[in-house]
Tab-separated table of C-alpha atoms and ligand atoms in Angstrom:
chain	number	residue	atom	x	y	z
A	1	UNK	CA	37.850	3.668	9.030
A	2	UNK	CA	34.808	3.952	6.770
A	3	UNK	CA	34.103	1.176	4.307
A	4	UNK	CA	33.982	2.499	0.700
A	5	UNK	CA	31.273	-0.028	-0.169
A	6	UNK	CA	29.016	1.238	2.613
A	7	UNK	CA	29.495	4.870	1.587
A	8	UNK	CA	28.442	3.912	-1.958
A	9	UNK	CA	25.344	2.164	-0.629
A	10	UNK	CA	24.410	5.287	1.405
A	11	UNK	CA	24.279	7.344	-1.787
A	12	UNK	CA	22.180	4.904	-3.753
A	13	UNK	CA	18.449	5.554	-3.594
A	14	UNK	CA	15.524	3.454	-4.816
A	15	UNK	CA	13.135	5.501	-6.926
A	16	UNK	CA	9.768	4.398	-8.260
A	17	UNK	CA	9.441	6.466	-11.432
A	18	UNK	CA	6.336	5.788	-13.478
A	19	UNK	CA	3.380	7.016	-15.445
A	20	UNK	CA	-0.076	6.377	-14.059
A	21	UNK	CA	-3.673	6.973	-14.959
A	22	UNK	CA	-5.293	9.706	-12.919
A	23	UNK	CA	-7.033	7.025	-10.865
A	24	UNK	CA	-3.941	4.997	-10.081
A	25	UNK	CA	-3.418	2.286	-12.673
A	26	UNK	CA	-0.100	1.372	-14.337
A	27	UNK	CA	-1.675	-0.705	-17.071
A	28	UNK	CA	-5.093	-1.939	-18.089
A	29	UNK	CA	-6.252	-5.395	-16.926
A	30	UNK	CA	-4.575	-6.987	-19.969
A	31	UNK	CA	-1.229	-5.228	-19.350
A	32	UNK	CA	-1.833	-2.792	-22.210
A	33	UNK	CA	-0.298	0.701	-22.098
A	34	UNK	CA	-2.384	1.972	-25.021
A	35	UNK	CA	-4.016	4.529	-22.702
A	36	UNK	CA	-0.532	6.076	-22.301
A	37	UNK	CA	1.065	5.523	-25.682
A	38	UNK	CA	-1.734	7.292	-27.551
A	39	UNK	CA	-0.761	10.567	-25.812
A	40	UNK	CA	2.036	12.535	-27.579
A	41	UNK	CA	5.257	11.492	-25.794
A	42	UNK	CA	7.917	13.983	-27.000
A	43	UNK	CA	8.271	15.873	-23.728
A	44	UNK	CA	7.929	12.677	-21.690
A	45	UNK	CA	10.761	10.989	-23.596
A	46	UNK	CA	13.076	13.927	-22.833
A	47	UNK	CA	12.116	13.705	-19.138
A	48	UNK	CA	12.819	9.967	-19.060
A	49	UNK	CA	16.202	10.509	-20.728
A	50	UNK	CA	17.127	13.130	-18.099
A	51	UNK	CA	15.966	10.874	-15.278
A	52	UNK	CA	17.921	7.842	-16.508
A	53	UNK	CA	21.180	9.843	-16.391
A	54	UNK	CA	21.288	9.231	-12.640
A	55	UNK	CA	20.189	5.585	-12.817
A	56	UNK	CA	22.651	2.686	-12.502
A	57	UNK	CA	20.257	-0.247	-12.299
A	58	UNK	CA	16.683	-1.077	-13.257
A	59	UNK	CA	14.474	-3.378	-11.200
A	60	UNK	CA	11.171	-4.778	-12.445
A	61	UNK	CA	8.727	-7.661	-12.156
A	62	UNK	CA	8.319	-10.297	-14.824
A	63	UNK	CA	5.051	-8.880	-16.224
A	64	UNK	CA	6.770	-5.551	-16.909
A	65	UNK	CA	9.812	-7.283	-18.438
A	66	UNK	CA	7.685	-9.516	-20.652
A	67	UNK	CA	5.488	-6.628	-21.760
A	68	UNK	CA	8.529	-4.628	-22.909
A	69	UNK	CA	10.085	-7.714	-24.533
A	70	UNK	CA	6.925	-8.454	-26.522
A	71	UNK	CA	5.913	-4.879	-27.275
A	72	UNK	CA	9.340	-3.978	-28.653
A	73	UNK	CA	9.808	-7.422	-30.277
A	74	UNK	CA	13.139	-7.647	-28.473
A	75	UNK	CA	13.806	-11.298	-29.242
A	76	UNK	CA	13.893	-10.401	-32.947
A	77	UNK	CA	15.445	-6.948	-32.359
A	78	UNK	CA	17.624	-7.200	-29.232
A	79	UNK	CA	19.407	-3.972	-30.179
A	80	UNK	CA	16.247	-2.080	-29.170
A	81	UNK	CA	16.906	-3.020	-25.527
A	82	UNK	CA	19.776	-0.535	-25.525
A	83	UNK	CA	17.520	2.365	-26.493
A	84	UNK	CA	15.665	2.168	-23.203
A	85	UNK	CA	17.873	0.229	-20.786
A	86	UNK	CA	21.329	1.122	-22.140
A	87	UNK	CA	24.061	-1.015	-20.586
A	88	UNK	CA	22.466	-0.925	-17.143
A	89	UNK	CA	22.045	-4.223	-15.337
A	90	UNK	CA	18.344	-5.083	-14.973
A	91	UNK	CA	17.115	-7.220	-12.089
A	92	UNK	CA	13.912	-9.031	-13.063
A	93	UNK	CA	11.982	-10.597	-10.189
A	94	UNK	CA	10.439	-13.892	-11.259
A	95	UNK	CA	9.968	-17.429	-10.004
A	96	UNK	CA	10.248	-18.670	-13.614
A	97	UNK	CA	12.963	-18.513	-16.266
A	98	UNK	CA	11.517	-16.118	-18.870
A	99	UNK	CA	13.147	-15.951	-22.262
A	100	UNK	CA	16.143	-13.634	-22.118
A	101	UNK	CA	16.790	-10.750	-24.532
A	102	UNK	CA	20.083	-11.738	-26.210
A	103	UNK	CA	23.068	-9.645	-25.124
A	104	UNK	CA	21.220	-7.749	-22.386
A	105	UNK	CA	22.522	-7.698	-18.802
A	106	UNK	CA	19.416	-9.255	-17.221
A	107	UNK	CA	19.570	-10.911	-13.816
A	108	UNK	CA	16.591	-13.102	-12.954
A	109	UNK	CA	16.113	-13.180	-9.183
A	110	UNK	CA	13.406	-14.320	-6.803
A	111	UNK	CA	12.454	-14.048	-3.170
A	112	UNK	CA	12.789	-11.250	-0.644
A	113	UNK	CA	13.890	-7.905	-2.068
A	114	UNK	CA	16.085	-7.402	1.022
A	115	UNK	CA	18.076	-10.481	0.045
A	116	UNK	CA	18.960	-8.952	-3.341
A	117	UNK	CA	19.347	-5.327	-2.269
A	118	UNK	CA	23.125	-5.535	-1.607
A	119	UNK	CA	23.685	-6.915	-5.140
A	120	UNK	CA	21.387	-4.268	-6.626
A	121	UNK	CA	23.275	-1.480	-4.840
A	122	UNK	CA	26.630	-2.915	-5.881
A	123	UNK	CA	25.486	-3.104	-9.509
A	124	UNK	CA	24.287	0.522	-9.370
A	125	UNK	CA	27.881	1.684	-8.858
A	126	UNK	CA	26.914	4.699	-6.752
A	127	UNK	CA	23.996	5.757	-8.958
A	128	UNK	CA	20.305	5.405	-8.116
A	129	UNK	CA	18.032	2.421	-8.691
A	130	UNK	CA	14.936	2.738	-10.861
A	131	UNK	CA	12.170	0.531	-9.537
A	132	UNK	CA	10.156	0.330	-12.753
A	133	UNK	CA	7.204	-1.637	-11.370
A	134	UNK	CA	4.751	-3.216	-11.099
A	135	UNK	CA	3.030	-1.837	-8.062
A	136	UNK	CA	3.317	-4.882	-5.830
A	137	UNK	CA	7.064	-5.172	-6.397
A	138	UNK	CA	7.400	-1.490	-5.471
A	139	UNK	CA	5.298	-2.337	-2.425
A	140	UNK	CA	7.774	-5.046	-1.461
A	141	UNK	CA	10.536	-2.418	-1.414
A	142	UNK	CA	8.292	-0.073	0.598
A	143	UNK	CA	7.464	-2.903	3.044
A	144	UNK	CA	11.187	-3.347	3.630
A	145	UNK	CA	11.806	0.380	4.135
A	146	UNK	CA	13.966	0.454	0.984
A	147	UNK	CA	11.877	2.840	-1.140
A	148	UNK	CA	13.227	6.412	-1.051
A	149	UNK	CA	11.249	8.326	-3.653
A	150	UNK	CA	8.129	8.102	-5.793
A	151	UNK	CA	7.869	10.125	-8.994
A	152	UNK	CA	4.510	9.688	-10.699
A	153	UNK	CA	3.533	11.302	-13.966
A	154	UNK	CA	-0.241	11.332	-14.031
A	155	UNK	CA	-1.857	11.142	-17.462
A	156	UNK	CA	-5.217	12.726	-18.235
A	157	UNK	CA	-6.813	9.281	-18.399
A	158	UNK	CA	-8.938	7.109	-16.132
A	159	UNK	CA	-9.540	3.383	-16.487
A	160	UNK	CA	-12.318	1.353	-14.920
A	161	UNK	CA	-9.816	-1.314	-13.855
A	162	UNK	CA	-6.171	-2.256	-14.231
A	163	UNK	CA	-2.824	-2.964	-12.552
A	164	UNK	CA	-2.535	-0.857	-9.395
A	165	UNK	CA	0.052	1.896	-8.952
A	166	UNK	CA	1.026	0.947	-5.383
A	167	UNK	CA	-1.251	-1.439	-3.486
A	168	UNK	CA	-0.018	-0.543	0.005
A	169	UNK	CA	-0.951	1.731	2.919
A	170	UNK	CA	1.450	4.675	3.160
A	171	UNK	CA	0.004	7.501	5.239
A	172	UNK	CA	0.843	11.210	5.064
A	173	UNK	CA	3.591	10.864	7.671
A	174	UNK	CA	5.525	8.650	5.242
A	175	UNK	CA	5.063	10.723	2.067
A	176	UNK	CA	6.519	14.222	1.800
A	177	UNK	CA	5.625	16.190	-1.322
A	178	UNK	CA	8.899	17.426	-2.842
A	179	UNK	CA	7.872	18.578	-6.297
A	180	UNK	CA	4.946	19.438	-8.546
A	181	UNK	CA	5.543	19.955	-12.248
A	182	UNK	CA	3.476	20.260	-15.378
A	183	UNK	CA	4.776	18.416	-18.447
A	184	UNK	CA	2.415	19.096	-21.329
A	185	UNK	CA	-0.792	17.189	-20.573
A	186	UNK	CA	0.886	15.307	-17.660
A	187	UNK	CA	1.229	16.281	-13.977
A	188	UNK	CA	4.383	15.026	-12.266
A	189	UNK	CA	4.419	14.639	-8.476
A	190	UNK	CA	7.550	13.754	-6.508
A	191	UNK	CA	7.380	12.363	-2.970
A	192	UNK	CA	10.097	11.472	-0.501
A	193	UNK	CA	9.252	8.197	1.240
A	194	UNK	CA	10.205	7.356	4.807
A	195	UNK	CA	9.582	4.333	6.995
A	196	UNK	CA	7.802	1.190	5.921
A	197	UNK	CA	4.523	0.521	4.149
A	198	UNK	CA	1.839	-1.774	5.465
A	199	UNK	CA	-0.188	-4.318	3.546
A	200	UNK	CA	-3.801	-3.261	3.071
B	301	LIG	N1	2.690	2.957	-16.536
B	301	LIG	C1	3.958	2.644	-16.488
B	301	LIG	O1	4.849	3.472	-16.691
B	301	LIG	C2	4.318	1.240	-16.081
B	301	LIG	C3	5.430	1.010	-15.266
B	301	LIG	C4	5.708	-0.290	-14.877
B	301	LIG	C5	4.898	-1.327	-15.304
B	301	LIG	N2	3.849	-1.065	-16.114
B	301	LIG	C6	2.963	-2.158	-16.549
B	301	LIG	O2	2.165	-2.490	-15.426
B	301	LIG	C7	1.966	-3.891	-15.410
B	301	LIG	C8	2.500	-4.400	-14.089
B	301	LIG	O3	2.197	-5.703	-13.971
B	301	LIG	P1	2.166	-6.413	-12.536
B	301	LIG	O4	1.469	-5.552	-11.585
B	301	LIG	O5	1.663	-7.792	-12.786
B	301	LIG	O6	3.649	-6.431	-12.035
B	301	LIG	P2	5.146	-6.923	-12.291
B	301	LIG	O7	5.840	-6.554	-11.031
B	301	LIG	O8	5.724	-6.405	-13.543
B	301	LIG	O9	5.089	-8.512	-12.410
B	301	LIG	C9	4.585	-9.279	-11.364
B	301	LIG	C10	5.275	-10.630	-11.358
B	301	LIG	O10	6.652	-10.507	-10.969
B	301	LIG	C11	7.052	-11.669	-10.259
B	301	LIG	N3	7.473	-11.270	-8.922
B	301	LIG	C12	7.097	-10.159	-8.209
B	301	LIG	N4	7.729	-10.120	-7.016
B	301	LIG	C13	8.517	-11.223	-6.965
B	301	LIG	C14	9.421	-11.733	-6.002
B	301	LIG	N5	9.651	-11.105	-4.835
B	301	LIG	N6	10.094	-12.884	-6.296
B	301	LIG	C15	9.883	-13.520	-7.480
B	301	LIG	N7	9.028	-13.085	-8.422
B	301	LIG	C16	8.358	-11.934	-8.173
B	301	LIG	C17	5.832	-12.607	-10.232
B	301	LIG	O11	5.766	-13.367	-11.426
B	301	LIG	P3	6.401	-14.799	-11.803
B	301	LIG	O12	7.040	-15.372	-10.588
B	301	LIG	O13	5.249	-15.598	-12.311
B	301	LIG	O14	7.366	-14.489	-12.905
B	301	LIG	C18	4.686	-11.612	-10.339
B	301	LIG	O15	3.492	-12.177	-10.813
B	301	LIG	C19	2.689	-4.457	-16.625
B	301	LIG	O16	1.778	-4.557	-17.687
B	301	LIG	C20	3.700	-3.389	-16.962
B	301	LIG	O17	4.043	-3.358	-18.324
B	301	LIG	C21	3.524	0.188	-16.485
């Protein structure tokens, strides 16, 4: 007889959904997203809202969590967490104990992503998992063969340096182009990922 829990886990996919500079940076060297936020975001916000409909859980590294917490002043305005994360559980990978946004369902975890994957899938409740970033954490999921899809919205911006999009080797046999879409000044590419990544 099939196990209901395993059929749920089969449906849950890990998706790296992000904006990037044209030359592959998620943020500038000081974690700033000014290069992105100065571009009109109306269409992008609608796209993000549509994407999050199928998301049950968010997963991110501590730099991403702390950037959002500081940028949105979430310790003073915890209600703003809901606007982006809703009620979704958020797994934050960290070896520290960062300050928690009051009232938010945040689960601080550390170590191998494979160790936490069953809990992440269970928390997703049959929906997909948004791997928010940063790039190395996404790479850890790719290393483990757990990354199913990459959706990158490229902005018409380059930076001389910054935080890398995905610092791993994934060759063309692992990345299948599934979609190409224009969204205002952005270009969105969707890839299906198979197999495992390799460290550079
Ligand atoms: N353009 C976009 O849409 C977009 C998307 C995502 C992120 N970003 C930005 O890009 C930047 C990403 O920063 P980042 O590359 O430094 O990445 P990050 O993944 O957000 O944070 C990295 C940190 O997470 C912790 N960590 C990672 N893997 C871990 C593991 N397996 N176990 C325990 N802890 C682990 C470590 O910190 P500690 O152990 O010291 O806590 C590590 O230094 C941020 O500024 C973020 O805001 C932009």
